[in-house]
XYZ file of C-alpha atoms in Angstrom:
562
model
C -21.087 20.919 11.062
C -24.878 21.401 10.520
C -24.150 21.707 6.858
C -22.324 18.296 7.007
C -25.214 16.735 8.902
C -27.542 18.026 6.216
C -25.461 16.255 3.417
C -25.474 12.971 5.320
C -29.318 12.996 5.819
C -29.858 13.866 2.096
C -27.605 10.841 1.143
C -29.089 8.408 3.798
C -32.366 8.466 1.774
C -31.077 8.710 -1.765
C -29.055 6.232 -3.808
C -27.282 6.472 -7.174
C -29.414 5.970 -10.239
C -27.000 4.029 -12.325
C -28.251 1.242 -14.528
C -29.548 -1.822 -12.740
C -26.823 -4.144 -13.841
C -23.931 -2.040 -12.501
C -25.944 -0.922 -9.476
C -26.684 -4.317 -8.167
C -23.099 -5.236 -8.437
C -21.888 -2.134 -6.683
C -24.498 -2.881 -3.805
C -22.730 -6.240 -3.179
C -19.212 -4.422 -3.129
C -20.676 -2.017 -0.651
C -21.767 -4.698 1.617
C -18.181 -6.439 1.303
C -19.826 -9.427 -0.456
C -16.985 -9.718 -2.862
C -17.053 -13.202 -3.675
C -20.826 -12.746 -4.458
C -20.031 -9.644 -6.452
C -17.455 -11.543 -8.518
C -19.976 -14.399 -9.315
C -22.734 -11.817 -10.271
C -20.378 -9.786 -12.684
C -18.905 -13.021 -14.154
C -22.634 -14.227 -15.096
C -23.414 -10.754 -16.507
C -20.282 -10.755 -18.655
C -21.379 -13.883 -20.392
C -24.911 -12.424 -21.045
C -23.800 -8.877 -22.058
C -23.409 -8.240 -25.813
C -23.088 -4.324 -25.698
C -19.590 -3.099 -25.711
C -20.125 -0.286 -23.090
C -21.988 -2.689 -20.639
C -19.079 -5.121 -21.097
C -16.715 -2.447 -20.105
C -18.811 -1.476 -16.845
C -18.964 -5.424 -15.921
C -15.051 -5.648 -16.457
C -14.562 -2.648 -14.196
C -16.760 -4.184 -11.595
C -14.749 -7.498 -11.659
C -11.565 -5.449 -11.406
C -12.622 -3.433 -8.579
C -13.850 -6.508 -6.687
C -10.581 -8.314 -7.170
C -8.650 -5.142 -6.131
C -10.571 -5.040 -2.857
C -9.529 -8.685 -2.288
C -5.982 -7.377 -2.866
C -5.779 -9.994 -5.811
C -3.855 -7.234 -8.036
C -2.964 -9.693 -10.833
C -6.702 -10.474 -11.601
C -7.589 -6.943 -11.096
C -5.090 -5.870 -13.725
C -6.101 -8.388 -16.031
C -9.830 -7.130 -16.104
C -8.762 -3.489 -16.290
C -6.663 -4.382 -19.354
C -9.369 -6.278 -20.985
C -11.834 -3.181 -20.526
C -9.135 -0.799 -21.931
C -8.958 -2.930 -25.089
C -12.694 -2.601 -25.700
C -12.523 1.097 -24.859
C -9.989 1.795 -27.544
C -12.077 -0.098 -30.088
C -15.238 1.829 -29.016
C -13.321 5.270 -28.975
C -15.373 6.200 -25.902
C -13.601 9.267 -24.289
C -15.750 9.209 -21.177
C -14.915 5.470 -20.348
C -11.232 6.048 -21.337
C -11.183 8.939 -18.697
C -12.686 6.700 -16.060
C -10.277 3.832 -16.907
C -7.172 6.331 -16.131
C -8.852 7.292 -12.823
C -9.391 3.529 -11.781
C -5.840 2.580 -12.690
C -4.734 5.599 -10.569
C -6.569 4.157 -7.660
C -5.115 0.627 -8.436
C -1.559 2.052 -8.108
C -2.273 4.012 -5.122
C -3.652 1.136 -3.370
C -0.358 -0.509 -4.003
C 1.686 2.622 -2.820
C 3.007 2.819 -6.451
C 2.479 6.604 -6.269
C 4.578 7.711 -9.244
C 2.446 5.480 -11.567
C -0.637 6.666 -9.985
C 0.142 10.309 -10.695
C 0.933 9.276 -14.327
C -2.482 7.887 -14.659
C -4.197 10.979 -13.327
C -1.950 13.190 -15.700
C -3.238 11.209 -18.780
C -6.865 11.721 -17.359
C -6.121 15.483 -17.039
C -5.108 15.475 -20.754
C -8.337 14.047 -21.737
C -10.296 16.583 -19.518
C -8.494 19.373 -20.928
C -9.713 18.534 -24.534
C -13.129 17.180 -23.712
C -16.243 17.771 -21.431
C -16.346 14.982 -18.983
C -19.564 13.667 -17.138
C -19.851 14.758 -13.432
C -19.963 11.190 -12.174
C -16.353 10.451 -13.649
C -15.218 14.003 -12.702
C -16.232 13.485 -9.042
C -14.210 10.210 -8.971
C -11.149 12.168 -10.548
C -11.251 14.925 -8.001
C -11.520 12.267 -5.111
C -8.462 10.419 -6.239
C -6.491 13.658 -6.684
C -7.436 14.542 -3.138
C -6.169 11.077 -1.946
C -2.702 11.593 -3.755
C -2.358 15.048 -2.370
C -2.740 13.489 1.151
C -0.648 10.420 0.858
C 2.120 11.433 -1.785
C 2.415 15.215 -2.040
C 1.410 15.863 1.591
C -0.413 19.090 0.647
C -3.404 19.619 3.003
C -4.735 22.791 1.122
C -4.899 20.809 -2.077
C -6.445 17.863 -0.594
C -9.103 20.134 0.806
C -9.699 21.774 -2.582
C -10.160 18.520 -4.445
C -12.096 16.817 -1.817
C -14.716 19.687 -1.696
C -14.904 19.657 -5.549
C -15.737 15.963 -5.445
C -18.090 16.458 -2.619
C -20.174 19.097 -4.409
C -20.449 16.957 -7.593
C -21.273 13.774 -5.457
C -23.996 15.634 -3.945
C -25.550 16.640 -7.217
C -25.277 13.045 -8.427
C -26.520 11.296 -5.204
C -23.401 9.234 -5.338
C -22.897 7.906 -1.655
C -19.464 6.321 -2.223
C -17.867 9.566 -3.380
C -19.677 11.469 -0.614
C -18.141 9.091 1.996
C -14.584 9.237 0.686
C -14.688 12.962 -0.055
C -15.771 13.659 3.647
C -13.172 11.114 4.902
C -10.386 13.019 3.211
C -11.678 16.459 4.604
C -11.818 14.811 8.166
C -8.185 13.723 7.526
C -7.058 17.206 6.643
C -8.206 18.517 10.079
C -6.676 15.632 11.744
C -3.288 16.418 10.025
C -3.767 20.030 10.960
C -4.137 18.871 14.639
C -7.785 20.106 14.905
C -8.560 16.747 16.427
C -12.089 17.749 17.896
C -13.384 18.854 14.458
C -11.857 15.756 12.842
C -13.462 13.338 15.431
C -16.838 14.944 14.964
C -16.504 14.427 11.191
C -15.567 10.848 11.635
C -18.301 10.034 14.056
C -20.927 11.348 11.512
C -19.098 9.492 8.620
C -19.141 6.153 10.648
C -23.017 6.654 11.229
C -23.540 7.437 7.481
C -21.656 4.251 6.617
C -23.870 2.244 9.081
C -27.038 3.624 7.831
C -26.179 2.720 4.224
C -24.857 -0.729 5.027
C -21.359 0.145 3.737
C -19.300 -2.321 5.705
C -15.764 -1.883 4.000
C -16.173 1.955 4.208
C -17.247 1.672 7.853
C -14.085 -0.267 8.597
C -11.934 2.248 6.725
C -13.469 5.078 8.699
C -12.789 3.362 11.996
C -8.924 3.444 11.121
C -8.923 7.149 10.827
C -11.203 7.575 13.857
C -8.932 5.565 16.171
C -5.798 7.354 14.916
C -7.435 10.744 15.698
C -8.439 9.631 19.170
C -5.106 8.373 19.951
C -3.317 11.533 18.781
C -5.680 13.687 20.935
C -4.769 11.361 23.797
C -8.093 9.933 24.165
C -6.393 6.561 24.604
C -9.166 4.647 26.659
C -11.863 5.680 24.049
C -9.447 4.812 21.124
C -8.885 1.471 22.721
C -12.513 0.597 23.191
C -13.198 1.668 19.536
C -10.293 -0.555 18.225
C -11.735 -3.446 20.145
C -15.164 -2.979 18.673
C -13.784 -2.400 15.222
C -11.717 -5.491 15.221
C -14.696 -7.444 16.308
C -16.759 -5.880 13.510
C -14.104 -6.699 10.855
C -13.824 -10.387 11.987
C -17.728 -10.637 11.877
C -17.852 -9.301 8.273
C -14.589 -11.058 7.296
C -12.590 -7.908 6.539
C -9.327 -9.795 7.294
C -6.760 -7.102 6.340
C -8.781 -4.474 8.551
C -8.919 -6.949 11.443
C -5.040 -7.169 11.259
C -4.724 -3.255 11.426
C -7.177 -2.926 14.325
C -5.134 -5.678 16.350
C -2.006 -3.650 15.689
C -3.850 -0.504 16.959
C -4.917 -2.374 20.156
C -1.397 -3.620 20.774
C 0.077 -0.030 20.510
C -2.688 1.516 22.607
C -2.220 -1.141 25.293
C 1.449 -0.328 25.172
C 0.906 3.550 25.605
C -1.389 2.676 28.460
C 1.493 0.756 30.103
C -0.251 -2.567 29.983
C 2.473 -4.580 28.791
C 0.779 -7.930 29.388
C -2.168 -7.112 26.952
C 0.185 -5.402 24.374
C 2.087 -8.593 24.224
C -1.112 -10.731 24.152
C -2.388 -8.644 21.011
C 1.023 -8.639 19.541
C 0.963 -12.514 19.481
C -2.688 -12.472 18.153
C -1.602 -10.047 15.252
C 1.289 -12.357 14.444
C -1.070 -15.229 14.147
C -3.482 -13.286 11.857
C -0.678 -12.097 9.710
C 0.665 -15.543 9.431
C -2.741 -16.754 8.615
C -3.282 -13.962 5.941
C 0.036 -14.777 4.193
C -0.638 -18.511 4.100
C -3.896 -17.641 2.394
C -2.137 -15.594 -0.179
C 0.564 -18.240 -0.693
C -2.135 -20.961 -1.277
C -3.980 -18.645 -3.698
C -0.749 -17.938 -5.553
C -0.025 -21.716 -5.834
C -3.517 -22.514 -7.086
C -3.440 -19.769 -9.767
C -0.018 -21.065 -10.970
C -1.405 -24.556 -11.309
C -4.495 -23.408 -13.146
C -2.408 -21.530 -15.588
C -0.189 -24.435 -16.338
C -3.242 -26.872 -16.658
C -4.878 -24.330 -19.085
C -1.528 -24.397 -21.107
C -1.743 -28.158 -21.296
C -5.215 -28.171 -22.584
C -4.299 -25.636 -25.228
C -1.501 -27.922 -26.453
C -3.807 -30.932 -26.582
C -6.398 -29.014 -28.591
C -3.789 -28.028 -31.032
C -2.577 -31.441 -31.527
C -6.194 -32.689 -31.888
C -6.831 -30.033 -34.617
C -3.774 -31.155 -36.597
C -5.009 -34.770 -36.389
C -8.418 -33.821 -37.848
C -6.891 -31.544 -40.644
C -4.592 -34.401 -41.790
C -7.401 -36.983 -41.732
C -9.552 -34.790 -43.839
C -6.656 -34.520 -46.484
C -6.349 -38.246 -46.442
C -9.884 -38.736 -47.561
C -9.572 -36.158 -50.490
C -6.382 -37.644 -51.951
C -6.054 -40.413 -54.438
C -4.433 -43.832 -53.795
C -1.038 -42.645 -55.080
C -0.749 -39.536 -52.896
C -2.391 -41.495 -49.947
C 1.020 -43.297 -49.149
C 2.888 -39.947 -49.403
C 0.381 -38.151 -47.275
C 0.303 -40.987 -44.760
C 4.118 -40.900 -44.439
C 4.036 -37.153 -43.986
C 1.189 -37.464 -41.518
C 3.113 -40.111 -39.453
C 6.257 -37.809 -39.519
C 4.020 -34.836 -38.447
C 2.560 -36.797 -35.601
C 5.978 -37.879 -34.444
C 7.299 -34.334 -34.625
C 4.193 -32.974 -32.901
C 4.356 -35.624 -30.100
C 8.249 -34.783 -29.634
C 7.431 -31.158 -29.533
C 4.686 -31.731 -27.130
C 6.873 -33.974 -24.865
C 9.685 -31.339 -24.695
C 7.171 -28.516 -24.197
C 5.599 -30.473 -21.356
C 8.969 -31.204 -19.705
C 9.936 -27.432 -20.186
C 6.605 -26.441 -18.580
C 6.978 -28.703 -15.520
C 10.540 -27.441 -14.944
C 9.466 -23.839 -15.341
C 6.509 -24.544 -12.917
C 8.713 -25.975 -10.340
C 11.243 -23.110 -10.597
C 8.613 -20.447 -10.455
C 6.869 -22.089 -7.330
C 10.288 -22.172 -5.674
C 11.012 -18.666 -6.479
C 7.652 -17.545 -4.924
C 8.373 -19.746 -1.950
C 11.811 -18.184 -1.542
C 10.456 -14.682 -1.807
C 7.650 -15.514 0.706
C 10.273 -16.934 3.265
C 12.484 -13.966 2.883
C 9.485 -11.591 3.455
C 8.296 -13.735 6.581
C 12.057 -13.662 7.853
C 11.995 -9.868 7.774
C 8.637 -9.736 9.213
C 9.519 -11.835 12.042
C 12.797 -9.920 12.773
C 10.853 -6.778 12.890
C 8.240 -8.285 15.344
C 10.961 -9.731 17.588
C 12.832 -6.242 17.744
C 9.443 -4.546 18.418
C 8.965 -7.147 21.395
C 12.442 -6.428 22.656
C 11.654 -2.641 22.618
C 8.326 -3.383 24.483
C 9.971 -5.509 27.141
C 12.906 -3.222 27.759
C 10.711 0.031 27.769
C 8.737 -1.689 30.510
C 11.695 -2.025 32.616
C 13.052 1.566 32.076
C 10.510 2.881 34.504
C 12.272 1.039 37.369
C 15.846 2.433 36.540
C 17.320 5.677 37.599
C 17.127 8.461 35.065
C 20.931 8.476 34.089
C 20.879 4.735 33.393
C 17.526 4.983 31.669
C 18.758 7.464 29.124
C 21.671 5.316 27.977
C 19.286 2.482 27.374
C 16.839 4.727 25.545
C 19.624 5.585 23.082
C 20.233 1.934 22.391
C 16.429 1.392 21.903
C 16.380 4.147 19.248
C 19.084 2.239 17.395
C 17.332 -1.068 17.882
C 14.098 0.583 16.451
C 16.003 2.025 13.344
C 16.945 -1.545 12.482
C 13.360 -2.697 13.098
C 12.143 0.000 10.870
C 14.368 -1.365 8.038
C 13.140 -4.760 8.260
C 9.410 -3.582 8.426
C 10.055 -1.770 5.184
C 11.722 -4.873 3.533
C 8.955 -7.151 4.300
C 6.404 -4.416 3.083
C 8.451 -3.983 -0.198
C 8.169 -6.050 -3.294
C 11.899 -5.704 -3.873
C 13.712 -7.270 -0.917
C 17.134 -6.037 -1.892
C 16.346 -2.345 -1.734
C 14.531 0.188 0.471
C 12.853 3.442 -0.323
C 14.835 5.972 1.484
C 11.914 8.524 1.704
C 9.585 6.278 3.716
C 12.392 4.521 5.847
C 14.265 7.694 6.927
C 10.965 9.651 7.479
C 9.891 6.661 9.753
C 13.076 7.039 11.726
C 12.387 10.855 12.063
C 8.829 10.123 13.246
C 10.094 7.807 16.076
C 11.945 11.077 17.518
C 8.769 13.175 17.282
C 8.038 13.238 21.013
C 11.652 14.171 21.812
C 11.636 16.941 19.388
C 8.461 18.299 20.810
C 9.682 17.802 24.421
C 12.979 19.652 23.779
C 11.304 22.264 21.620
C 13.399 21.552 18.458
C 12.299 22.531 15.024
C 13.078 20.168 12.232
C 13.675 20.531 8.384
C 13.989 17.218 6.593
C 14.202 17.057 2.874
C 14.533 13.308 1.571
C 14.447 12.192 -2.051
C 12.981 8.979 -3.002
C 15.894 6.667 -3.607
C 16.072 2.935 -4.016
C 18.951 2.304 -1.594
C 20.620 -1.196 -1.292
C 19.590 -2.821 2.037
C 23.090 -2.920 3.535
C 23.729 0.854 2.874
C 20.177 1.631 4.011
C 20.813 0.162 7.511
C 24.014 2.281 8.029
C 22.221 5.431 6.934
C 19.455 4.633 9.394
C 22.046 4.046 12.170
C 23.969 7.195 11.166
C 20.757 9.424 11.331
C 19.785 7.997 14.533
C 22.984 8.504 16.139
C 23.382 12.195 14.861
C 19.796 12.963 16.212
C 20.689 11.522 19.601
C 23.847 13.403 19.755
C 22.199 16.753 18.728
C 19.356 16.285 21.404
C 21.937 15.405 24.145
C 25.048 17.552 23.467
C 24.251 20.451 21.048
C 22.095 22.845 22.703
C 22.741 25.043 25.657
C 20.294 27.630 26.816
C 19.013 28.385 23.277
C 15.609 29.930 22.426
C 15.715 28.625 18.955
C 16.698 25.114 18.325
C 16.880 23.470 14.854
C 17.928 20.331 13.136
C 18.182 20.120 9.325
C 18.688 17.004 7.160
C 18.929 16.650 3.394
C 19.342 13.407 1.390
C 19.428 13.726 -2.420
C 21.018 11.783 -5.439
C 22.572 13.466 -8.365
C 24.379 11.527 -11.257
C 24.163 8.393 -9.276
C 25.859 10.017 -6.256
C 24.073 10.105 -2.876
C 24.638 13.404 -0.960
C 24.037 13.244 2.907
C 23.996 16.536 4.859
C 23.029 16.871 8.536
C 23.140 19.899 10.755
C 22.004 21.653 13.992
C 22.454 25.217 15.182
C 23.552 24.285 18.700
C 26.251 26.418 20.478
C 27.486 24.077 23.068
C 30.307 22.511 20.956
C 30.814 25.641 18.478
C 34.383 25.701 17.378
C 35.456 22.599 19.057
C 37.326 19.730 17.432
C 35.167 16.621 18.086
C 35.630 12.922 17.233
C 32.621 10.839 17.082
C 33.613 7.226 17.592
C 30.377 5.410 16.587
C 30.005 7.716 13.637
C 33.446 7.124 12.500
C 33.038 3.208 12.664
C 29.667 3.374 10.665
C 31.401 5.461 7.911
C 34.323 3.211 7.844
C 31.755 0.281 7.142
C 30.327 2.383 4.326
C 33.981 3.073 2.977
C 33.597 6.614 2.794
C 35.313 10.057 3.943
C 33.172 12.351 5.819
C 33.459 16.187 6.797
C 32.511 17.574 10.285
C 32.281 21.457 10.833
C 31.653 23.148 14.294
C 32.095 26.833 13.192
C 28.413 27.777 12.908
C 26.989 24.843 15.170
C 27.438 21.349 14.004
C 27.476 19.887 10.387
C 28.120 16.529 9.072
C 28.200 15.504 5.426
C 29.501 12.994 2.849
C 28.853 11.804 -0.631
C 28.915 8.295 -1.940
C 28.550 6.622 -5.321
C 25.268 4.605 -5.636
C 26.017 1.277 -7.045
């Protein structure tokens, strides 16, 4: 820890020595002045003539728009930068481009594409010597992917430390911050909460000292999570309340929503249902406001695109008129009548084409706006269903404490199934494709909802879930099946056993989904059992299933994936 404090002190008094043009823009981004950063970079883009500086400015614009969650604009500027990079054949900047695109896709949880970009950077690294500044960013993003996608703590620690060592040499405070944040996250996931919390407290102080507002807000998210998982609920709540106020003050709208959700969950864990409900309502208001802003931005962008198209058509028509007028002056009297006739025909055809293009553009514009509105409404419906189901769980859970234990257990089983459906709707409103659900995220979320019961009953779990895009209807029944099977195992399977285990595997081969669930319970060993609810759910899925109780309990089926 003393070593860590030494690193922070060094970076508190030192700043990266990049060229002034890029450094000024990065400073605005650190201070979360994203609109000012965009204006600054836009002005610099008009002044800059050197290609390498143009690339740096385009990267700055793309980064600012990415932080505003305007991914269309961000991707546009990354693409423009890449075109110039290919012309200049600059290997260093091509390497940096792939690292930045990896972060672009990671931010959108498109992990496969993010991995592909880092693989392309690795190919360049294998054949060329890369500058330490870019190499530090590469290692830092690899650490982030090993945390969020591969879930390998040792690899995260390895690449975070590599990035930290290079960042220290370069006095790169941004990479120092995020490398240390990844390291703190490793300790938190290893359940070494005290060490993780010490790291995070120093990281927050480092961000404050360097006026890194966005980074400070990001650090609070991890800090609150670590406090909550170490059962320091009151401290976590007070921190979340401060962080929400901090985010509101600095216009970090997305962070403010996250902190209000943290406050709601912490009040619920502290059995303050009234406050939990109050912050649930506040979070819903913020989310609605956020969605309205994004919808308005989308409509404005669409209108601007269509106005630009209309301008381009007007310019083309005017250029055609000028060209024909010049020809008229050059031709003799005999050809004058021919050219005049051709000109008039051309004008007529141009006007007709322009008219039909305008009609077509107006129709396309209306259809696209309607499509965006429908997608937004569907997302909003899933969001509200999820929130309403969450509210039902909160209200019923509050009443459970007043019921006898035997009655409360049955209601808890129902709540787990309601939570399974709520989880499905949460994944739907967070997904770009409203017709399918990622099986890996969805079924792991259902598993996480049982983590307290697994710990309480000393049950080991081994879940292997492939990433499969499952149709919504099928996903709901799979979630309910898994929920019911886990409940039955916890309640009926085990009897005076020292080692209790539940296994689950979901995979797809040749467009066939294989579902395998088992436990090593001895209570029902060798008995013939009929599970009514399981049977009804399988009939809804129109499939045949197999139950075996020779060595514990096992349930399996296979189904063609349409």
